XYZ file of C-alpha atoms in Angstrom:
726
model
C -56.361 -59.528 46.083
C -55.895 -63.286 45.885
C -58.322 -65.693 44.201
C -58.262 -69.392 43.450
C -58.410 -70.740 39.912
C -59.357 -74.409 39.692
C -58.840 -75.403 36.039
C -56.811 -76.792 34.380
C -55.125 -77.047 37.796
C -55.494 -75.196 41.053
C -53.613 -71.914 41.034
C -53.560 -68.858 43.275
C -53.855 -65.665 41.239
C -52.690 -62.317 42.578
C -54.975 -59.623 41.154
C -53.466 -56.190 41.734
C -54.014 -54.276 38.491
C -57.576 -53.029 38.045
C -58.641 -52.460 34.423
C -62.075 -51.106 35.222
C -64.751 -51.035 37.860
C -68.538 -51.067 37.604
C -71.429 -51.187 39.988
C -71.457 -55.006 40.098
C -67.862 -56.106 39.627
C -64.236 -55.147 39.042
C -62.064 -56.284 36.111
C -58.432 -57.230 36.804
C -55.441 -58.094 34.664
C -54.129 -61.625 35.232
C -50.314 -61.308 35.524
C -49.553 -64.931 34.626
C -51.979 -65.045 31.687
C -51.884 -61.958 29.458
C -54.704 -63.259 27.250
C -57.172 -63.419 30.175
C -58.847 -60.990 32.552
C -60.609 -61.692 35.837
C -64.045 -60.377 36.734
C -64.667 -60.379 40.493
C -68.085 -59.477 41.898
C -68.328 -56.940 44.700
C -71.114 -58.985 46.310
C -71.068 -62.507 44.826
C -74.275 -64.477 45.232
C -75.384 -68.071 44.882
C -77.291 -67.048 41.721
C -74.014 -65.774 40.211
C -72.408 -69.145 40.933
C -75.213 -71.250 39.451
C -75.463 -69.010 36.380
C -71.717 -69.187 35.689
C -71.658 -72.953 36.138
C -74.487 -73.317 33.611
C -72.636 -71.073 31.140
C -69.390 -73.014 31.463
C -71.216 -76.316 30.973
C -72.935 -75.137 27.773
C -70.776 -72.712 25.772
C -72.123 -71.437 22.428
C -70.361 -72.147 19.158
C -67.825 -69.541 18.090
C -68.720 -68.618 14.459
C -65.257 -67.169 13.782
C -63.199 -69.923 15.386
C -61.613 -70.778 12.007
C -60.236 -67.231 11.853
C -58.710 -67.461 15.314
C -61.074 -64.757 16.555
C -63.348 -64.808 19.597
C -66.849 -63.595 18.686
C -68.357 -64.136 22.148
C -66.259 -63.365 25.243
C -67.595 -66.361 27.195
C -66.484 -67.265 30.737
C -63.601 -69.754 30.678
C -63.079 -70.676 34.316
C -64.501 -69.983 37.768
C -62.704 -68.018 40.471
C -63.170 -69.032 44.096
C -62.436 -67.398 47.407
C -59.152 -68.352 49.134
C -60.741 -68.187 52.599
C -61.547 -71.903 52.501
C -65.263 -71.433 51.847
C -64.962 -72.579 48.209
C -67.329 -69.696 47.361
C -67.495 -68.668 43.674
C -66.669 -64.966 43.477
C -66.008 -64.401 39.788
C -64.618 -65.866 36.587
C -61.917 -65.663 33.951
C -62.709 -64.551 30.421
C -60.733 -63.699 27.255
C -58.929 -60.370 27.154
C -60.085 -58.521 24.050
C -57.515 -56.201 22.503
C -57.391 -53.878 19.501
C -61.160 -53.437 19.198
C -63.474 -50.475 19.637
C -67.175 -50.054 20.468
C -69.422 -50.522 17.458
C -70.580 -46.899 17.684
C -67.103 -45.780 16.621
C -67.735 -47.423 13.245
C -71.317 -46.447 12.511
C -70.721 -42.892 13.738
C -69.242 -41.060 10.703
C -67.052 -38.677 12.698
C -65.312 -41.289 14.839
C -65.012 -43.634 11.865
C -63.141 -40.932 9.922
C -60.781 -40.379 12.852
C -59.989 -43.954 13.816
C -60.525 -46.105 10.731
C -61.210 -43.968 7.644
C -60.977 -46.817 5.099
C -63.793 -48.691 6.805
C -66.181 -48.421 3.869
C -69.747 -49.583 3.231
C -68.611 -53.123 2.457
C -66.919 -53.224 5.866
C -70.159 -52.037 7.478
C -72.095 -54.796 5.741
C -69.504 -57.350 6.843
C -69.736 -56.043 10.407
C -73.515 -56.464 10.313
C -73.067 -59.958 8.903
C -70.619 -60.974 11.657
C -72.893 -59.434 14.277
C -75.834 -61.490 13.005
C -73.648 -64.615 13.082
C -72.788 -64.033 16.754
C -76.475 -63.526 17.630
C -77.388 -66.679 15.693
C -74.783 -68.731 17.579
C -76.169 -67.592 20.930
C -79.782 -68.151 19.935
C -78.967 -71.624 18.589
C -77.608 -72.497 22.032
C -80.718 -71.211 23.798
C -79.279 -67.955 25.132
C -80.839 -64.483 25.045
C -78.642 -61.412 25.254
C -81.363 -59.334 26.896
C -79.456 -56.073 27.259
C -78.706 -55.470 23.584
C -76.873 -52.155 23.195
C -73.928 -50.557 21.442
C -71.591 -50.587 24.458
C -71.460 -54.389 24.696
C -70.329 -54.929 21.088
C -66.736 -54.448 19.992
C -65.525 -54.291 16.387
C -62.068 -54.690 14.869
C -60.623 -52.766 11.961
C -61.234 -55.883 9.843
C -64.979 -55.938 10.633
C -64.769 -58.782 13.153
C -67.195 -58.567 16.068
C -66.991 -59.566 19.734
C -69.878 -59.568 22.213
C -68.776 -58.761 25.766
C -70.403 -58.583 29.205
C -71.753 -62.069 28.557
C -72.492 -62.817 32.228
C -75.382 -60.317 31.963
C -77.078 -62.483 29.295
C -80.216 -64.414 30.170
C -79.177 -68.002 30.864
C -81.376 -71.088 31.113
C -79.843 -74.088 32.870
C -80.823 -77.099 30.696
C -80.488 -79.472 33.661
C -82.686 -77.623 36.172
C -84.642 -75.386 33.748
C -83.814 -72.475 36.055
C -83.815 -69.111 34.250
C -81.278 -66.476 35.277
C -82.782 -63.292 33.933
C -81.142 -60.190 32.525
C -82.369 -57.374 34.825
C -81.238 -54.421 32.692
C -81.854 -52.941 29.257
C -81.476 -49.781 27.208
C -84.725 -48.171 25.955
C -83.426 -47.401 22.448
C -82.864 -51.132 21.812
C -85.848 -52.478 23.750
C -88.836 -53.874 21.789
C -92.275 -52.289 22.228
C -93.650 -55.179 24.271
C -90.995 -54.597 26.970
C -91.035 -50.800 27.061
C -91.765 -49.452 30.564
C -91.505 -52.949 32.020
C -89.348 -54.082 34.944
C -86.922 -56.391 33.161
C -86.173 -58.526 36.215
C -89.807 -59.662 36.180
C -89.758 -61.024 32.603
C -88.122 -63.920 30.834
C -86.471 -62.555 27.711
C -87.235 -64.180 24.383
C -85.207 -64.430 21.210
C -87.734 -62.145 19.499
C -86.765 -59.420 21.983
C -83.099 -59.724 20.979
C -84.091 -59.552 17.314
C -85.536 -56.075 17.752
C -82.222 -54.821 19.158
C -80.305 -56.601 16.412
C -82.457 -54.815 13.823
C -81.690 -51.452 15.437
C -77.943 -52.104 15.381
C -77.931 -53.257 11.740
C -79.982 -50.198 10.772
C -77.485 -47.900 12.497
C -74.548 -49.640 10.828
C -75.999 -49.205 7.341
C -77.608 -45.779 7.825
C -74.657 -43.803 9.194
C -75.707 -44.088 12.821
C -79.342 -43.060 12.262
C -81.729 -44.725 14.715
C -84.714 -46.339 12.938
C -87.132 -44.373 15.122
C -85.438 -40.973 14.782
C -86.909 -38.283 12.565
C -88.434 -34.829 12.339
C -91.476 -34.814 14.608
C -94.657 -33.521 12.954
C -96.975 -33.605 15.953
C -97.681 -31.163 18.746
C -95.536 -30.712 21.818
C -91.924 -31.682 22.244
C -90.738 -34.747 20.297
C -91.370 -37.950 22.275
C -88.452 -39.971 23.589
C -87.325 -43.062 21.686
C -89.093 -45.397 24.090
C -92.419 -43.690 23.356
C -91.850 -43.889 19.603
C -90.938 -47.565 19.814
C -93.921 -48.361 22.021
C -96.213 -46.657 19.487
C -94.620 -48.462 16.520
C -93.609 -45.203 14.821
C -90.908 -46.566 12.534
C -89.928 -43.509 10.515
C -89.816 -45.405 7.211
C -93.119 -47.273 7.626
C -94.913 -48.259 4.422
C -98.279 -49.483 5.791
C -99.133 -46.731 8.244
C -98.661 -43.005 8.603
C -96.402 -41.893 11.443
C -95.794 -38.348 12.739
C -92.145 -38.306 11.660
C -90.240 -37.466 8.519
C -86.713 -38.773 7.857
C -84.049 -36.435 9.136
C -82.348 -34.816 6.131
C -78.906 -35.783 7.377
C -79.689 -39.509 7.120
C -78.830 -41.472 3.966
C -81.730 -42.093 1.609
C -83.846 -45.130 2.462
C -83.395 -46.298 -1.123
C -79.653 -46.742 -0.467
C -80.441 -50.007 1.314
C -80.601 -53.236 -0.663
C -84.285 -54.110 -1.382
C -84.035 -57.332 0.624
C -82.773 -55.386 3.626
C -85.558 -52.831 3.272
C -88.016 -55.715 3.422
C -86.418 -57.112 6.578
C -86.485 -53.740 8.324
C -90.212 -53.440 7.560
C -90.719 -56.922 8.974
C -88.694 -56.108 12.080
C -90.124 -52.702 13.022
C -93.530 -52.596 11.309
C -94.904 -56.149 11.049
C -93.066 -57.169 14.220
C -94.721 -54.417 16.224
C -97.956 -56.383 16.515
C -96.456 -59.853 16.113
C -92.868 -60.154 17.445
C -92.505 -63.598 15.850
C -92.500 -61.919 12.424
C -89.162 -60.266 13.167
C -86.359 -61.702 11.016
C -84.123 -64.226 12.744
C -80.399 -63.624 13.039
C -79.809 -66.298 10.394
C -82.249 -64.528 8.037
C -80.357 -61.272 8.521
C -77.059 -63.054 7.893
C -78.240 -64.476 4.567
C -79.763 -61.194 3.353
C -76.673 -59.194 4.299
C -74.441 -61.703 2.490
C -76.562 -61.282 -0.630
C -76.404 -57.498 -0.326
C -72.623 -57.672 0.018
C -72.371 -59.891 -3.060
C -74.361 -57.364 -5.119
C -72.041 -54.443 -4.376
C -70.495 -52.505 -7.225
C -67.641 -50.015 -7.051
C -67.905 -46.348 -7.936
C -65.826 -45.254 -10.905
C -64.898 -41.972 -9.202
C -63.915 -43.235 -5.758
C -63.094 -46.951 -5.328
C -63.958 -46.622 -1.635
C -67.586 -46.055 -2.627
C -69.448 -49.378 -2.726
C -73.169 -49.511 -3.351
C -75.797 -52.032 -4.346
C -76.401 -52.670 -8.004
C -80.112 -51.769 -7.893
C -79.164 -48.063 -7.634
C -78.701 -46.003 -10.800
C -75.762 -44.036 -9.448
C -73.374 -43.804 -6.525
C -75.298 -42.601 -3.427
C -72.067 -41.770 -1.585
C -70.908 -39.306 -4.236
C -74.306 -37.642 -3.970
C -74.095 -37.676 -0.185
C -70.627 -36.120 -0.308
C -72.102 -33.188 -2.216
C -74.994 -32.893 0.209
C -72.567 -32.840 3.133
C -70.596 -29.954 1.699
C -67.654 -32.072 0.534
C -67.444 -34.311 3.602
C -67.005 -37.779 2.076
C -68.432 -40.550 4.298
C -65.961 -42.992 2.740
C -62.870 -40.994 1.701
C -60.486 -42.278 -0.928
C -56.980 -43.606 -0.252
C -55.524 -40.423 -1.711
C -57.690 -38.184 0.443
C -56.665 -40.097 3.574
C -52.976 -40.037 2.648
C -53.254 -36.250 2.265
C -55.281 -36.042 5.513
C -58.073 -34.326 3.619
C -60.667 -36.434 5.458
C -59.810 -34.593 8.677
C -60.031 -31.113 7.235
C -63.122 -28.889 7.554
C -65.786 -29.419 4.942
C -65.816 -27.443 1.707
C -68.094 -24.449 2.315
C -71.376 -24.630 0.449
C -72.795 -21.673 -1.397
C -73.915 -19.149 1.174
C -77.625 -18.780 1.633
C -77.312 -17.021 4.970
C -74.604 -15.285 6.940
C -72.563 -18.057 8.478
C -70.232 -16.920 11.282
C -66.627 -18.023 11.191
C -66.036 -21.023 13.391
C -63.210 -20.455 15.836
C -61.166 -23.352 17.173
C -61.918 -24.230 20.756
C -59.262 -23.431 23.289
C -57.942 -26.321 25.362
C -59.933 -26.920 28.505
C -59.136 -28.592 31.799
C -60.149 -32.251 32.021
C -63.663 -31.875 33.393
C -66.795 -33.778 32.359
C -68.798 -32.585 29.375
C -72.204 -31.947 30.890
C -75.349 -31.261 28.951
C -78.036 -30.163 31.359
C -81.328 -29.715 29.525
C -84.367 -29.849 31.812
C -87.535 -30.747 29.963
C -89.527 -27.722 28.829
C -93.293 -28.126 28.986
C -95.335 -25.396 27.305
C -98.112 -23.829 29.328
C -100.557 -23.875 26.412
C -101.025 -26.418 23.622
C -97.797 -26.426 21.618
C -99.508 -26.219 18.267
C -102.544 -24.118 17.489
C -103.863 -23.370 14.026
C -102.829 -19.849 13.150
C -104.255 -17.328 10.787
C -102.937 -17.584 7.271
C -99.455 -16.091 7.334
C -97.058 -15.210 4.626
C -94.695 -18.063 3.810
C -91.378 -17.691 5.552
C -88.303 -18.782 3.643
C -87.727 -21.590 6.101
C -87.763 -24.319 3.450
C -84.714 -22.805 1.811
C -82.958 -22.655 5.140
C -83.809 -26.261 5.892
C -82.327 -27.327 2.578
C -79.192 -25.520 3.678
C -79.226 -27.431 6.963
C -79.316 -30.712 5.104
C -76.226 -29.677 3.154
C -74.100 -28.344 5.966
C -72.695 -31.771 6.825
C -70.672 -32.837 9.756
C -67.887 -30.513 10.926
C -64.883 -31.954 12.697
C -64.168 -31.291 16.323
C -60.562 -30.482 17.140
C -58.730 -33.820 16.668
C -55.207 -35.152 16.419
C -53.959 -35.930 12.923
C -53.421 -39.591 12.196
C -50.513 -41.061 10.323
C -50.812 -41.483 6.566
C -52.705 -44.549 5.412
C -50.861 -46.854 3.049
C -52.822 -50.096 3.108
C -54.550 -51.075 -0.124
C -55.955 -54.488 0.790
C -59.527 -55.121 1.869
C -60.034 -57.201 5.009
C -56.495 -58.135 5.973
C -54.225 -55.084 5.684
C -56.206 -52.103 6.943
C -54.621 -50.502 10.011
C -56.707 -49.303 12.876
C -55.651 -45.660 13.058
C -56.753 -45.214 16.615
C -54.816 -45.184 19.828
C -51.350 -46.636 19.534
C -50.681 -48.640 22.634
C -47.468 -47.592 24.311
C -45.779 -50.700 25.602
C -42.870 -48.808 27.092
C -43.042 -49.909 30.699
C -40.484 -47.234 31.657
C -42.994 -44.400 31.369
C -43.535 -42.512 34.598
C -46.746 -41.533 36.359
C -46.377 -38.020 34.937
C -46.057 -39.398 31.387
C -49.243 -41.465 31.615
C -51.087 -38.643 33.363
C -50.103 -36.198 30.620
C -51.185 -38.655 27.897
C -54.518 -39.150 29.664
C -55.039 -35.406 29.815
C -54.216 -35.048 26.112
C -56.620 -37.855 25.138
C -59.345 -36.276 27.252
C -58.966 -32.933 25.503
C -59.681 -34.529 22.111
C -62.571 -36.501 23.634
C -60.944 -39.893 23.210
C -62.271 -40.937 26.589
C -61.487 -44.645 26.198
C -57.811 -43.865 25.618
C -57.875 -41.379 28.488
C -59.151 -44.107 30.810
C -56.387 -46.468 29.641
C -53.735 -43.866 30.361
C -55.145 -42.933 33.758
C -55.254 -46.672 34.572
C -51.538 -46.859 33.831
C -50.888 -43.719 35.857
C -52.768 -45.097 38.854
C -50.808 -48.325 38.677
C -47.729 -46.169 39.272
C -49.376 -44.100 42.011
C -52.735 -45.469 43.225
C -53.052 -42.699 45.833
C -53.149 -39.765 43.433
C -56.547 -38.156 44.039
C -56.630 -35.993 40.917
C -55.888 -38.986 38.682
C -58.953 -40.701 40.154
C -60.989 -37.550 39.506
C -59.811 -37.338 35.903
C -60.480 -41.014 35.249
C -63.907 -40.497 36.779
C -64.510 -37.599 34.391
C -63.637 -39.791 31.404
C -65.880 -42.561 32.686
C -68.676 -40.049 33.169
C -68.447 -39.030 29.525
C -68.515 -42.707 28.526
C -71.781 -42.900 30.568
C -70.129 -45.280 33.011
C -71.752 -43.466 35.913
C -71.142 -46.173 38.481
C -67.464 -46.346 37.567
C -67.222 -42.559 37.808
C -68.943 -42.649 41.209
C -66.354 -45.142 42.439
C -63.477 -42.972 41.204
C -64.780 -39.801 42.843
C -65.377 -41.660 46.105
C -61.848 -43.092 46.048
C -60.460 -39.626 45.390
C -62.283 -38.316 48.474
C -60.981 -41.183 50.585
C -57.460 -40.152 49.574
C -58.123 -36.415 49.921
C -61.336 -35.422 51.738
C -60.786 -31.839 50.572
C -60.855 -32.631 46.839
C -63.565 -30.138 45.870
C -63.960 -31.263 42.242
C -64.585 -34.816 43.434
C -67.531 -33.585 45.492
C -68.929 -31.511 42.605
C -68.536 -34.239 40.024
C -69.872 -36.950 42.327
C -72.938 -34.797 42.828
C -73.346 -34.645 39.056
C -73.090 -38.435 38.804
C -75.721 -38.895 41.482
C -78.010 -36.540 39.584
C -77.606 -38.747 36.501
C -78.055 -41.969 38.478
C -81.368 -40.649 39.808
C -82.833 -41.203 36.336
C -82.179 -44.953 36.629
C -82.832 -45.318 40.345
C -85.840 -46.822 42.087
C -85.382 -44.075 44.687
C -84.475 -40.874 42.799
C -85.184 -38.694 45.838
C -82.348 -40.422 47.663
C -79.937 -39.736 44.795
C -81.017 -36.079 44.633
C -80.479 -35.749 48.383
C -77.002 -37.273 48.131
C -76.187 -34.998 45.182
C -77.155 -31.880 47.116
C -75.104 -33.120 50.090
C -72.057 -33.387 47.806
C -72.574 -29.852 46.477
C -73.002 -28.606 50.047
C -69.700 -30.254 51.023
C -67.951 -28.595 48.083
C -69.337 -25.207 49.164
C -68.324 -25.882 52.758
C -64.744 -26.245 51.553
C -64.990 -23.273 49.183
C -67.967 -20.935 49.364
C -66.973 -19.504 45.976
C -67.132 -22.778 44.014
C -69.280 -21.612 41.097
C -69.928 -25.052 39.586
C -71.341 -26.316 42.875
C -73.930 -23.518 42.898
C -74.893 -24.182 39.251
C -75.232 -27.932 39.671
C -77.076 -27.650 42.966
C -79.484 -25.275 41.258
C -80.045 -27.808 38.471
C -80.878 -30.541 40.974
C -83.210 -28.230 42.885
C -85.027 -27.249 39.702
C -85.464 -30.941 38.906
C -86.803 -31.644 42.399
C -89.257 -28.768 41.962
C -91.015 -30.620 39.141
C -92.174 -33.308 41.548
C -92.210 -31.354 44.787
C -95.226 -30.534 46.890
C -93.845 -27.009 47.204
C -92.408 -26.440 43.746
C -92.317 -22.647 44.027
C -90.023 -22.792 47.049
C -87.681 -25.230 45.288
C -87.678 -23.062 42.158
C -86.737 -20.050 44.292
C -83.870 -22.012 45.852
C -82.680 -22.918 42.350
C -82.900 -19.278 41.230
C -80.893 -18.266 44.296
C -78.137 -20.761 43.377
C -77.883 -19.546 39.783
C -77.894 -15.906 40.903
C -75.134 -16.678 43.426
C -73.064 -18.309 40.672
C -73.534 -15.292 38.403
C -72.493 -12.982 41.232
C -69.259 -14.933 41.610
C -68.581 -15.237 37.879
C -70.679 -13.167 35.482
C -69.123 -14.914 32.468
C -70.808 -18.274 33.175
C -73.238 -18.714 30.286
C -74.559 -21.963 31.802
C -75.749 -20.138 34.920
C -77.762 -17.660 32.843
C -79.169 -20.489 30.707
C -80.280 -22.541 33.693
C -81.790 -19.512 35.421
C -83.699 -18.746 32.230
C -85.016 -22.319 32.190
C -86.346 -21.923 35.740
C -88.039 -18.608 34.888
C -89.734 -20.305 31.911
C -90.910 -23.134 34.168
C -92.271 -20.727 36.765
C -94.130 -18.900 33.965
C -96.194 -21.993 33.281
C -97.825 -21.770 36.715
C -97.778 -18.023 37.271
C -100.411 -15.372 36.596
C -97.558 -13.010 35.689
C -96.288 -15.388 33.018
C -95.281 -12.623 30.592
C -92.989 -11.105 33.208
C -91.390 -14.504 33.889
C -90.992 -15.235 30.170
C -89.289 -11.858 29.711
C -86.903 -12.680 32.562
C -86.103 -15.957 30.827
C -85.456 -14.185 27.527
C -83.179 -11.686 29.280
C -81.146 -14.557 30.763
C -80.931 -16.334 27.417
C -79.820 -13.076 25.788
C -77.045 -12.765 28.359
C -75.944 -16.385 27.850
C -75.693 -15.822 24.092
C -73.744 -12.605 24.572
C -71.163 -14.743 26.389
C -71.257 -17.659 23.941
C -73.124 -17.191 20.674
C -72.684 -20.884 19.709
C -75.119 -22.373 22.224
C -77.731 -24.176 20.145
C -79.795 -25.173 23.171
C -80.197 -21.528 24.225
C -81.509 -20.462 20.817
C -83.894 -23.416 20.928
C -85.366 -22.482 24.324
C -85.512 -18.783 23.525
C -87.212 -19.537 20.222
C -89.892 -21.611 21.924
C -90.579 -18.876 24.465
C -91.009 -16.356 21.638
C -93.407 -18.816 20.037
C -95.351 -19.201 23.281
C -95.640 -15.417 23.559
C -96.818 -15.177 19.967
C -99.719 -17.496 20.780
C -101.151 -15.057 23.303
C -101.837 -12.537 20.541
C -101.414 -8.797 20.940
C -99.467 -6.282 18.925
C -96.166 -8.147 19.402
C -97.517 -11.504 18.261
C -96.075 -11.401 14.738
C -92.739 -10.020 15.950
C -92.440 -12.870 18.480
C -93.260 -15.430 15.816
C -90.577 -14.054 13.525
C -88.061 -14.119 16.387
C -89.060 -17.717 17.132
C -88.345 -18.768 13.541
C -85.001 -16.957 13.515
C -83.940 -18.578 16.791
C -84.983 -22.072 15.749
C -83.202 -21.748 12.410
C -80.030 -20.673 14.189
C -80.388 -23.481 16.722
C -80.707 -26.110 13.993
C -77.737 -24.742 12.060
C -75.468 -24.645 15.114
C -76.565 -28.071 16.331
C -75.770 -29.585 12.945
C -72.342 -27.950 12.853
C -71.644 -29.327 16.326
C -73.056 -32.775 15.456
C -75.644 -32.432 18.231
C -78.376 -34.525 16.639
C -80.746 -34.291 19.594
C -80.971 -30.499 19.500
C -80.869 -30.528 15.697
C -83.924 -32.730 15.377
C -85.749 -30.914 18.162
C -85.073 -27.560 16.493
C -86.330 -28.782 13.122
C -89.397 -30.370 14.704
C -90.240 -27.141 16.499
C -89.568 -25.088 13.399
C -91.893 -27.223 11.292
C -94.688 -26.644 13.787
C -94.143 -22.918 14.101
C -94.527 -22.501 10.342
C -97.633 -24.681 10.266
C -95.963 -27.887 9.091
C -94.662 -26.335 5.885
C -91.836 -28.875 6.143
C -94.080 -31.753 5.109
C -93.630 -31.274 1.396
C -89.939 -30.591 1.745
C -89.157 -33.896 3.449
C -91.627 -36.229 1.759
C -88.742 -37.770 -0.118
C -85.388 -38.343 1.482
C -83.809 -37.842 -1.936
C -85.471 -34.508 -2.559
C -82.530 -32.357 -1.521
C -80.082 -31.151 -4.121
C -76.684 -29.791 -3.202
C -76.386 -27.296 -6.000
C -79.880 -25.940 -6.456
C -82.761 -24.571 -4.451
C -86.153 -26.071 -5.146
């Protein structure tokens, strides 16, 4: 592809190497300028052109210019069509290298793998630099709009870069035209915009400040979302958007909310008092009056003060904490996490101890030995969990029961800590300096241009197996540069993009694979999965479901024994049944698909699990509900006989036992006991697997089943002790 660059002089650019593709545009390397990339829109519009011209005419200040770092990846030049129309079709922007998404730093597991010496001071400095970038944009009259973790990159020295800047809301100071940001992520969206159509609203700085508060909270609280917690109400825990809309900040001080802090989160008291105050202003006071939310400059000043008040632990110099605390919270947290240090020492990293399994805690239950996972083919990691809606009220006051020893078990859950997935060992860490000498122990870019397609393909496969999807995409990009017509490489890159939640990019890859090889069965199956996911964000979900089923049908036309196609088609049909005028027929079609899959491969635990889900859904509308519930339990039993580590299966089976216990009868107490056992097991497994969604849902359900006995246990986030039972 050829495009015309106009500044500083006219130049024809040949764009042949694609670095990534989304639903709106494609990113290309610029051969003659290695420090730039080109973004070219699939369907450029006049609005794109006017917006880009306004951005180029009014760039924001770069707060880290003195360090030679780019904090905001702003457009630098326009790209025009070479057909003589002078049409603006894209722009040039800085190429950002050696940085990772912010989630890799506030997520403890990925931080240990890629940058283990990134300690609490680094996290504070990251938050400070993030606030500075927001302040620079707001001072220039810009709103980010779509604040989320995927548009923020961080270096190993805590520098920050905001990307995807052409999606920001831009106001042209000359014409006063507002170019809105039409997208947003619910977890970072303020209450006043929840369930709104973003393209119909002008964003305000106060909206950005809510998202900034969420990101700072996650940075300083080990990835914990400010609205996450153990649900104390009835029914299934509400989604984040519902919690935000209701103003249910878990750590509220002025109102009672139906959540208790999750025991795996750091103690609230760990935060500097000034930061605690700002979080209350952001999420509690700002709920009713958005203008009370702290500005980016206010955050910057408070974070700087918190950083200045840090002291160093005498046991581990990597442990920094604020002086208002009586002791080191990270040493205490290390004990609570069974020896897993959130900020390991230099010696521990040099000995690779930070990558080893945690030190086993004292046994309070029979804990099965964890076996290493065998390598798997590079396919997407899917997590199909249709919503389960109980037929009767989820919580009913029960007769006085004997107290089950659940509190003790929950204490154990809080101490289990994070277990490592199977990862590659990193090289030993030798740097001792703070902000200038720490190495980013992540992917090591291979600049050897003599590598073959097979070499890059093999590296991409290896990265995929250890779930380093970003590196896998890089390697498959390199492989496809060598051979752009390799269908399976497109499929594998699509799988990696899928797991990065780049659904539109994955859709493009699967479609390209099918253009190269119309008989690529996995491309049909995986494209159907992507369309199922896209239905959630679509204005016409029925269309996406129809296209998904068509893809599964095509896969089965090519191979009538393709088990995954039957399972995924059944999942889509069971989803359609929830909104269908003839739900029973759609449920029966879904059951038929799962049964067909089981007939072809009786070792597919997912097929049994999904069939059990459908039986439980049918039970809610059937007069023979006990029979349907028993069928569901039988399927869940079979799934667990195949794979006893499936937390989600224990969770669903536990809730069905609880439902059955509510109907009374001679088996009521036995079902209740089984429910507690299943939910305990689900929580334990989810925590071991770092599946926080199922973990919190299991604990929430467990607290309700035992009549909210968890209240006293979790009233204080510091009430858990690693060595004693209370």
